[in-house]
DNA sequence: TGACTTGCACCGACCGGTTGGTATGTTTTC
DNA sequence: GAAAACATACCAACCGGTCGGTGCAAGTCA
């Protein structure tokens, strides 16, 4: 359980393959990425690949799971948890996500979202791993959202539904950025999401706490 | 210019290929769809394919363009244009989009959005065609949004930005539906979009017209 | 009218390269 | 010294794309 590895340069071949998969899936997509591509990017031979993964599909599922495992501590350590007010924490999360959107789509887009779009109908295994990654991350927002809802008397929506909606907007923003070859439109959409949550919670908060 | 063709069964090979591409791209994705797959689905031989399209990439770009051409008249004839009030027309559009989300993702998802996610980095041609399809559709909403903004005194956002945001939410909703293998989560996200627009326009309308 | 030409739409066998995957051998680690 | 962690060589299937050819409807000239 304990991650006592020196997680800097000398990773295992398995981890290097997974990390290479992140980059290749985000830029070329899963189907357009060959096993040889993955091996070359990871500096590994084909024999090593099939030693660690029984098939390319298995790597895809492992990549989605590993994506969740890698991003979870990053979000857990992010500064948006600092504010005392739960609503401010939610808004800080959205601001944090907006800050992450810079550079090329291959740098800020979501591995799980990209992956599931390609294989949802052909690989139930990968699809399930992507669902776990996306919904698992959304679930980390529910407590703050629920607390903010209780404090502001918001009842029209559920915390789970709003948490999933934030992920929908982010995923959609990534697609817009890819289509327009411009990160600004993605940040614009996230700004709309922020405005929605602000309006949603201020509409009911006239009575105050 | 005049479409005097009997547009029922006997389509041209080119159109059958484009229609087959819609179905295959939405279910398997573009890269996972082979030229032989397209030919088989369209009931056409490989010779016919390369007679009408110089390459598979050219078909991808043509599919995005044709997708816009096919959906545009469908949206133009849809009943959401009926209300006299521009804000009601915008909300009716969103309700209309929510109604379209039923069945499997392969039935309601967007060809251009799926396509651009796979090839935005590898095919500038297809990417541009998808951008035109998505932004072109968003542009059809701008007039109603701008009219509603003027009527309700909304100034925080631009009509173009809000129009694009509606597309971002829809695209993101499709991804969520694919990940969860459930159309309901997509409709939920569209409901949040509707609530956002309602809140956005009622917040400033205290002064009336 | 009828033989001849022309050009578009379409056919399907074929090609070289790439694909995911395997079989077997070698090195490293405990 | 055994097992895990690689490396190398190889394969059959499949991929996008090519190419010589066919059917056929519309000129066209006598």
Coordinates of C-alpha atoms (C1' of nucleotides) in Angstrom, one line a residue:
Chain A
X1 CA 0.0 0.0 0.0
X2 CA 2.7 2.5 1.0
X3 CA 4.3 4.2 -2.0
X4 CA 7.9 4.1 -0.8
X5 CA 9.3 4.2 -4.3
X6 CA 11.6 7.0 -5.3
X7 CA 9.1 8.3 -7.9
X8 CA 11.5 10.5 -9.8
X9 CA 13.4 9.1 -12.8
X10 CA 14.0 5.4 -12.5
X11 CA 10.5 4.1 -13.0
X12 CA 9.6 0.5 -13.8
X13 CA 8.9 -0.4 -17.3
X14 CA 5.2 -0.9 -16.5
X15 CA 5.0 2.7 -15.1
X16 CA 6.9 4.1 -18.0
X17 CA 4.5 2.4 -20.4
X18 CA 1.5 3.8 -18.5
X19 CA 3.0 7.3 -18.5
X20 CA 3.8 7.1 -22.2
X21 CA 0.2 6.0 -22.8
X22 CA -1.1 9.2 -21.2
X23 CA 0.8 11.3 -23.7
X24 CA 0.0 9.2 -26.7
X25 CA -3.7 8.8 -25.9
X26 CA -4.1 12.5 -25.3
X27 CA -2.5 13.5 -28.6
X28 CA -3.2 10.6 -31.0
X29 CA -6.0 8.8 -29.3
X30 CA -6.0 5.1 -28.2
X31 CA -6.7 3.4 -31.5
X32 CA -4.2 5.4 -33.5
X33 CA -1.5 4.5 -30.9
X34 CA 0.2 1.3 -31.8
X35 CA 2.0 -1.0 -29.3
X36 CA 5.2 -0.1 -31.1
X37 CA 4.5 3.6 -30.5
X38 CA 4.0 2.9 -26.8
X39 CA 7.2 0.9 -26.5
X40 CA 9.2 3.5 -28.3
X41 CA 7.9 6.3 -26.2
X42 CA 8.5 4.4 -23.0
X43 CA 12.0 3.2 -24.1
X44 CA 10.9 -0.4 -23.8
X45 CA 10.7 -3.4 -26.1
X46 CA 7.7 -5.3 -27.2
X47 CA 8.6 -8.2 -25.1
X48 CA 8.5 -6.0 -22.0
X49 CA 5.1 -4.7 -23.0
X50 CA 3.4 -8.1 -23.2
X51 CA 5.2 -9.2 -20.1
X52 CA 3.3 -6.5 -18.1
X53 CA 0.1 -6.4 -20.1
X54 CA -1.7 -9.4 -21.6
X55 CA -3.1 -7.2 -24.4
X56 CA -3.3 -3.7 -25.7
X57 CA -6.8 -3.5 -24.3
X58 CA -5.5 -4.4 -20.8
X59 CA -3.1 -1.5 -21.0
X60 CA -5.9 0.8 -21.9
X61 CA -7.9 -0.2 -18.9
X62 CA -4.8 0.0 -16.7
X63 CA -4.0 3.5 -18.1
X64 CA -7.5 4.8 -17.1
X65 CA -7.1 3.3 -13.6
X66 CA -3.6 4.7 -13.3
X67 CA -4.8 8.0 -14.5
X68 CA -7.2 8.2 -11.6
X69 CA -4.4 7.0 -9.2
X70 CA -2.0 9.7 -10.4
X71 CA -4.4 12.6 -10.5
X72 CA -6.1 11.9 -7.2
X73 CA -3.1 12.9 -4.9
X74 CA -2.5 15.9 -7.1
X75 CA -6.0 17.1 -6.6
X76 CA -5.9 16.2 -2.9
X77 CA -2.9 18.3 -2.4
X78 CA -4.2 21.3 -4.4
X79 CA -4.8 24.6 -2.6
X80 CA -8.5 24.7 -3.4
X81 CA -9.3 22.9 -0.2
X82 CA -8.1 25.8 1.9
X83 CA -11.2 28.1 2.2
X84 CA -13.3 27.5 5.3
X85 CA -16.6 28.1 3.4
X86 CA -17.6 25.0 1.4
X87 CA -19.0 27.1 -1.5
X88 CA -15.7 28.9 -1.8
X89 CA -14.0 25.5 -1.9
X90 CA -16.2 24.5 -4.8
X91 CA -15.5 27.7 -6.7
X92 CA -11.8 27.4 -5.9
X93 CA -11.9 23.9 -7.5
X94 CA -13.4 25.4 -10.6
X95 CA -10.8 28.2 -10.7
X96 CA -8.1 25.6 -10.2
X97 CA -9.4 23.5 -13.2
X98 CA -9.5 26.7 -15.3
X99 CA -5.9 27.4 -14.5
X100 CA -4.9 23.9 -15.6
X101 CA -6.3 24.7 -19.1
X102 CA -3.3 26.1 -20.9
X103 CA -1.0 25.0 -23.7
X104 CA -2.2 22.3 -26.1
X105 CA -5.2 20.0 -25.6
X106 CA -2.7 17.2 -25.4
X107 CA -1.3 18.8 -22.2
X108 CA -4.5 19.5 -20.3
X109 CA -7.2 17.1 -21.6
X110 CA -8.5 14.1 -19.7
X111 CA -7.1 10.7 -20.5
X112 CA -10.2 8.9 -19.3
X113 CA -12.6 11.1 -21.3
X114 CA -10.6 10.8 -24.5
X115 CA -10.3 7.0 -24.0
X116 CA -13.9 6.3 -23.2
X117 CA -15.1 8.2 -26.3
X118 CA -13.2 5.8 -28.6
X119 CA -13.9 2.5 -26.9
X120 CA -17.2 2.7 -25.0
X121 CA -18.8 0.4 -27.5
X122 CA -16.0 -2.0 -28.2
X123 CA -14.3 -2.5 -24.8
X124 CA -16.5 -2.8 -21.7
X125 CA -13.4 -3.3 -19.6
X126 CA -11.9 0.1 -20.6
X127 CA -15.3 1.8 -20.4
X128 CA -15.8 0.6 -16.8
X129 CA -12.3 1.8 -15.9
X130 CA -13.0 5.2 -17.4
X131 CA -16.3 5.5 -15.6
X132 CA -14.6 4.7 -12.3
X133 CA -12.0 7.3 -13.0
X134 CA -14.4 10.1 -13.9
X135 CA -17.1 9.4 -11.4
X136 CA -14.6 8.7 -8.7
X137 CA -13.1 12.2 -9.2
X138 CA -16.6 13.7 -9.3
X139 CA -17.3 12.0 -6.0
X140 CA -14.5 13.9 -4.3
X141 CA -16.5 17.1 -4.9
X142 CA -19.7 15.9 -3.4
X143 CA -19.0 16.6 0.2
X144 CA -18.2 20.3 -0.4
X145 CA -21.1 20.7 -2.7
X146 CA -23.5 19.1 -0.2
X147 CA -22.2 21.3 2.6
X148 CA -22.6 24.4 0.4
X149 CA -26.1 23.3 -0.5
X150 CA -27.1 22.8 3.2
X151 CA -25.6 26.2 4.1
X152 CA -27.4 28.0 1.3
X153 CA -30.6 26.1 1.3
X154 CA -30.3 24.9 -2.2
X155 CA -32.7 22.0 -2.9
X156 CA -33.4 21.9 -6.6
X157 CA -30.4 19.7 -7.4
X158 CA -28.5 16.9 -5.9
X159 CA -24.8 17.1 -5.0
X160 CA -24.0 14.1 -7.1
X161 CA -25.7 15.5 -10.1
X162 CA -23.9 18.8 -9.8
X163 CA -20.6 17.1 -9.3
X164 CA -21.1 15.1 -12.5
X165 CA -22.1 18.3 -14.3
X166 CA -18.8 19.9 -13.5
X167 CA -17.1 17.0 -15.2
X168 CA -19.4 17.2 -18.2
X169 CA -18.5 20.9 -18.7
X170 CA -14.8 20.1 -18.4
X171 CA -15.0 17.3 -20.9
X172 CA -17.0 19.4 -23.3
X173 CA -14.6 22.3 -22.9
X174 CA -11.8 20.0 -23.9
X175 CA -13.6 19.0 -27.1
X176 CA -14.2 22.6 -27.9
X177 CA -10.6 23.4 -27.4
X178 CA -9.6 20.6 -29.7
X179 CA -12.1 21.7 -32.4
X180 CA -11.0 25.3 -32.2
X181 CA -7.3 24.6 -31.6
X182 CA -7.6 27.1 -28.8
X183 CA -7.6 26.8 -25.0
X184 CA -9.4 30.1 -24.5
X185 CA -12.8 28.7 -25.5
X186 CA -12.4 26.0 -23.0
X187 CA -11.7 28.5 -20.2
X188 CA -14.7 30.5 -21.3
X189 CA -16.9 27.4 -20.8
X190 CA -15.5 26.8 -17.3
X191 CA -16.2 30.5 -16.6
X192 CA -19.9 29.8 -17.4
X193 CA -19.8 26.9 -15.1
X194 CA -18.5 29.1 -12.3
X195 CA -21.2 31.7 -13.0
X196 CA -23.9 28.9 -12.9
X197 CA -22.8 27.8 -9.5
X198 CA -22.5 31.3 -8.2
X199 CA -26.0 32.1 -9.4
X200 CA -27.4 28.8 -8.1
X201 CA -26.1 29.4 -4.6
X202 CA -26.8 33.1 -4.3
X203 CA -30.4 32.8 -5.5
X204 CA -31.4 30.9 -2.4
X205 CA -29.1 32.6 0.1
X206 CA -31.1 35.8 0.6
X207 CA -32.0 34.5 4.1
X208 CA -28.4 34.0 4.9
X209 CA -27.1 31.5 7.4
Chain B
X1 CA -29.0 24.0 -56.4
X2 CA -32.5 22.6 -56.3
X3 CA -32.7 19.2 -54.6
X4 CA -35.1 17.5 -57.0
X5 CA -33.7 14.0 -56.2
X6 CA -36.1 11.5 -54.7
X7 CA -34.2 11.4 -51.4
X8 CA -35.7 8.2 -50.1
X9 CA -34.0 4.9 -50.8
X10 CA -31.8 5.0 -53.9
X11 CA -29.0 7.3 -52.7
X12 CA -25.7 7.7 -54.5
X13 CA -22.7 5.6 -53.4
X14 CA -21.1 8.7 -52.1
X15 CA -24.0 9.6 -49.9
X16 CA -24.4 6.0 -48.7
X17 CA -20.7 6.0 -47.7
X18 CA -21.2 9.3 -45.8
X19 CA -24.3 8.0 -44.0
X20 CA -22.5 4.7 -43.1
X21 CA -19.6 6.8 -41.8
X22 CA -22.0 8.6 -39.3
X23 CA -23.0 5.3 -37.8
X24 CA -19.5 3.8 -37.7
X25 CA -17.8 6.9 -36.3
X26 CA -20.4 7.2 -33.6
X27 CA -20.1 3.6 -32.5
X28 CA -16.5 2.6 -33.2
X29 CA -14.8 5.9 -33.8
X30 CA -13.0 7.0 -36.9
X31 CA -9.6 5.3 -36.5
X32 CA -11.2 1.9 -35.6
X33 CA -13.3 2.1 -38.7
X34 CA -11.6 0.6 -41.7
X35 CA -12.3 1.5 -45.3
X36 CA -13.6 -2.1 -45.7
X37 CA -16.0 -1.5 -42.8
X38 CA -17.3 1.6 -44.5
X39 CA -17.7 -0.1 -47.8
X40 CA -19.5 -3.1 -46.3
X41 CA -21.9 -0.9 -44.3
X42 CA -22.6 1.2 -47.4
X43 CA -23.0 -1.8 -49.7
X44 CA -20.2 -0.5 -51.9
X45 CA -16.9 -1.8 -53.1
X46 CA -13.4 -0.4 -52.4
X47 CA -13.1 0.9 -55.9
X48 CA -16.2 3.0 -55.4
X49 CA -14.9 4.4 -52.2
X50 CA -11.6 5.7 -53.7
X51 CA -13.5 6.9 -56.8
X52 CA -15.4 9.3 -54.6
X53 CA -12.8 10.1 -52.0
X54 CA -9.0 10.5 -52.6
X55 CA -8.3 9.1 -49.1
X56 CA -9.9 8.0 -45.9
X57 CA -9.0 11.3 -44.4
X58 CA -10.9 13.1 -47.1
X59 CA -14.0 11.0 -46.2
X60 CA -13.6 12.1 -42.6
X61 CA -13.6 15.7 -43.5
X62 CA -16.5 15.2 -45.9
X63 CA -18.4 13.4 -43.2
X64 CA -18.0 16.3 -40.8
X65 CA -19.2 18.7 -43.4
X66 CA -22.1 16.5 -44.5
X67 CA -23.1 16.1 -40.8
X68 CA -23.5 19.8 -40.6
X69 CA -25.4 19.9 -43.9
X70 CA -27.8 17.1 -42.8
X71 CA -28.5 18.4 -39.2
X72 CA -28.9 22.0 -40.2
X73 CA -32.3 21.6 -41.9
X74 CA -33.4 19.3 -39.1
X75 CA -32.8 22.0 -36.5
X76 CA -34.1 24.7 -38.8
X77 CA -37.4 22.9 -39.0
X78 CA -37.6 22.0 -35.3
X79 CA -40.5 23.5 -33.3
X80 CA -38.2 25.3 -30.8
X81 CA -38.3 28.4 -33.0
X82 CA -42.0 28.9 -32.4
X83 CA -42.1 31.0 -29.2
X84 CA -42.4 34.7 -29.6
X85 CA -40.0 35.5 -26.7
X86 CA -36.3 34.9 -27.6
X87 CA -35.4 33.5 -24.1
X88 CA -38.2 31.0 -24.5
X89 CA -36.8 30.0 -27.9
X90 CA -33.4 29.4 -26.3
X91 CA -34.9 27.3 -23.5
X92 CA -37.0 25.4 -26.0
X93 CA -33.8 24.6 -28.0
X94 CA -32.3 23.1 -24.8
X95 CA -35.4 21.1 -24.1
X96 CA -35.3 19.9 -27.7
X97 CA -31.7 18.8 -27.4
X98 CA -32.6 17.0 -24.1
X99 CA -35.4 15.1 -25.9
X100 CA -32.9 14.0 -28.5
X101 CA -30.8 12.2 -25.9
X102 CA -32.4 8.8 -25.7
X103 CA -31.3 5.3 -26.7
X104 CA -27.6 4.5 -27.1
X105 CA -24.8 7.1 -27.4
X106 CA -24.2 5.8 -30.9
X107 CA -27.7 7.1 -31.7
X108 CA -27.6 10.6 -30.1
X109 CA -24.0 11.6 -29.9
X110 CA -22.3 14.1 -32.2
X111 CA -20.3 13.0 -35.2
X112 CA -18.2 16.1 -35.3
X113 CA -17.4 16.0 -31.6
X114 CA -16.4 12.4 -31.7
X115 CA -14.4 12.9 -34.8
X116 CA -12.4 15.9 -33.7
X117 CA -11.4 14.3 -30.4
X118 CA -9.6 11.5 -32.3
X119 CA -7.9 13.5 -35.1
X120 CA -7.4 17.1 -33.9
X121 CA -3.7 16.6 -33.7
X122 CA -3.2 14.4 -36.7
X123 CA -5.5 15.8 -39.4
X124 CA -5.9 19.6 -39.6
X125 CA -8.3 19.1 -42.5
X126 CA -10.8 17.1 -40.5
X127 CA -10.3 19.3 -37.4
X128 CA -11.2 22.4 -39.4
X129 CA -14.3 20.7 -40.8
X130 CA -15.4 19.7 -37.3
X131 CA -14.8 23.2 -36.0
X132 CA -17.0 24.6 -38.8
X133 CA -19.7 22.1 -38.0
X134 CA -19.8 22.7 -34.3
X135 CA -19.3 26.5 -34.4
X136 CA -21.6 26.8 -37.3
X137 CA -24.4 25.2 -35.4
X138 CA -23.6 27.3 -32.3
X139 CA -23.9 30.4 -34.4
X140 CA -27.5 29.6 -35.3
X141 CA -28.3 30.2 -31.6
X142 CA -26.6 33.6 -31.3
X143 CA -29.4 35.7 -32.6
X144 CA -32.0 34.4 -30.1
X145 CA -29.4 34.6 -27.3
X146 CA -28.5 38.2 -28.2
X147 CA -32.1 39.2 -28.4
X148 CA -32.8 37.6 -25.0
X149 CA -29.8 39.4 -23.5
X150 CA -31.0 42.7 -24.8
X151 CA -34.5 42.2 -23.5
X152 CA -33.3 41.1 -20.0
X153 CA -30.3 43.4 -19.7
X154 CA -27.8 40.7 -19.4
X155 CA -24.2 42.1 -20.0
X156 CA -21.8 39.7 -18.2
X157 CA -21.5 37.3 -21.1
X158 CA -21.5 37.5 -24.9
X159 CA -24.0 35.7 -27.0
X160 CA -21.2 33.9 -28.9
X161 CA -19.6 32.6 -25.7
X162 CA -22.9 31.4 -24.3
X163 CA -23.8 29.7 -27.6
X164 CA -20.5 27.8 -27.5
X165 CA -21.0 26.9 -23.9
X166 CA -24.3 25.1 -24.8
X167 CA -22.3 23.0 -27.2
X168 CA -19.6 22.3 -24.6
X169 CA -22.3 21.0 -22.2
X170 CA -23.8 18.8 -24.9
X171 CA -20.5 17.3 -25.9
X172 CA -19.5 16.7 -22.3
X173 CA -22.9 15.2 -21.6
X174 CA -22.3 12.7 -24.5
X175 CA -19.0 11.7 -22.9
X176 CA -20.6 11.2 -19.6
X177 CA -23.3 9.0 -21.2
X178 CA -20.7 6.9 -22.9
X179 CA -18.7 6.5 -19.7
X180 CA -21.7 5.6 -17.6
X181 CA -23.5 3.7 -20.4
X182 CA -26.6 5.7 -19.5
X183 CA -28.3 8.5 -21.3
X184 CA -29.9 9.8 -18.1
X185 CA -26.7 11.4 -16.8
X186 CA -26.4 13.3 -20.1
X187 CA -30.0 14.6 -19.7
X188 CA -29.2 15.6 -16.2
X189 CA -26.3 17.8 -17.4
X190 CA -28.5 19.4 -20.0
X191 CA -31.0 20.2 -17.2
X192 CA -28.2 22.0 -15.3
X193 CA -27.5 24.0 -18.5
X194 CA -31.2 25.0 -18.6
X195 CA -31.1 26.0 -15.0
X196 CA -28.0 28.1 -15.7
X197 CA -29.7 30.1 -18.5
X198 CA -32.8 30.5 -16.5
X199 CA -30.9 31.9 -13.5
X200 CA -28.7 34.0 -15.7
X201 CA -31.6 35.8 -17.3
X202 CA -33.9 36.1 -14.3
X203 CA -31.1 37.6 -12.2
X204 CA -31.0 40.8 -14.3
X205 CA -34.7 41.0 -15.2
X206 CA -35.9 42.5 -12.0
X207 CA -36.2 45.8 -13.8
X208 CA -38.5 44.3 -16.4
X209 CA -38.3 45.1 -20.1
Chain C
dT1 C1' -30.5 4.2 -87.7
dG2 C1' -26.4 2.4 -86.3
dA3 C1' -21.4 2.1 -85.6
dC4 C1' -18.0 4.6 -82.9
dT5 C1' -16.2 7.5 -79.3
dT6 C1' -16.1 9.4 -74.8
dG7 C1' -16.2 9.7 -69.9
dC8 C1' -18.2 8.8 -65.6
dA9 C1' -19.4 5.3 -62.0
dC10 C1' -18.0 1.3 -60.3
dC11 C1' -15.5 -3.3 -59.6
dG12 C1' -12.2 -6.4 -57.2
dA13 C1' -7.7 -8.5 -57.3
dC14 C1' -3.5 -7.1 -55.6
dC15 C1' 0.5 -4.6 -53.1
dG16 C1' 3.8 -3.1 -49.5
dG17 C1' 3.7 -1.8 -45.0
dT18 C1' 1.9 -2.1 -40.3
dT19 C1' -0.7 -4.3 -36.7
dG20 C1' -1.4 -6.9 -32.3
dG21 C1' 0.5 -10.9 -30.6
dT22 C1' 3.9 -15.0 -29.9
dA23 C1' 7.9 -18.1 -29.1
dT24 C1' 12.1 -18.4 -27.3
dG25 C1' 16.3 -16.8 -25.5
dT26 C1' 19.0 -13.8 -22.1
dT27 C1' 19.7 -11.0 -18.1
dT28 C1' 18.7 -9.4 -13.5
dT29 C1' 17.0 -10.0 -8.8
dC30 C1' 16.3 -12.2 -4.5
Chain D
dG1 C1' 19.2 -21.4 -8.7
dA2 C1' 14.6 -20.2 -9.6
dA3 C1' 11.6 -16.8 -10.9
dA4 C1' 10.7 -12.4 -12.5
dA5 C1' 12.0 -8.9 -16.0
dC6 C1' 13.3 -8.1 -19.9
dA7 C1' 15.1 -8.6 -25.3
dT8 C1' 15.0 -10.4 -30.2
dA9 C1' 13.0 -12.4 -34.1
dC10 C1' 9.2 -13.6 -36.2
dC11 C1' 4.2 -14.3 -37.9
dA12 C1' -0.4 -14.2 -39.9
dA13 C1' -4.0 -10.8 -40.4
dC14 C1' -5.2 -6.6 -41.7
dC15 C1' -4.6 -1.9 -43.2
dG16 C1' -5.0 2.1 -46.7
dG17 C1' -4.3 2.6 -51.3
dT18 C1' -3.5 1.3 -56.4
dC19 C1' -4.6 -0.2 -60.9
dG20 C1' -6.3 -2.3 -65.1
dG21 C1' -10.6 -3.2 -66.4
dT22 C1' -16.1 -3.3 -67.1
dG23 C1' -20.9 -1.6 -67.9
dC24 C1' -23.5 1.9 -69.6
dA25 C1' -25.6 6.2 -70.8
dA26 C1' -25.0 10.2 -73.7
dG27 C1' -23.1 12.3 -77.6
dT28 C1' -21.7 12.3 -82.7
dC29 C1' -21.0 11.8 -87.2
dA30 C1' -22.4 9.5 -91.6

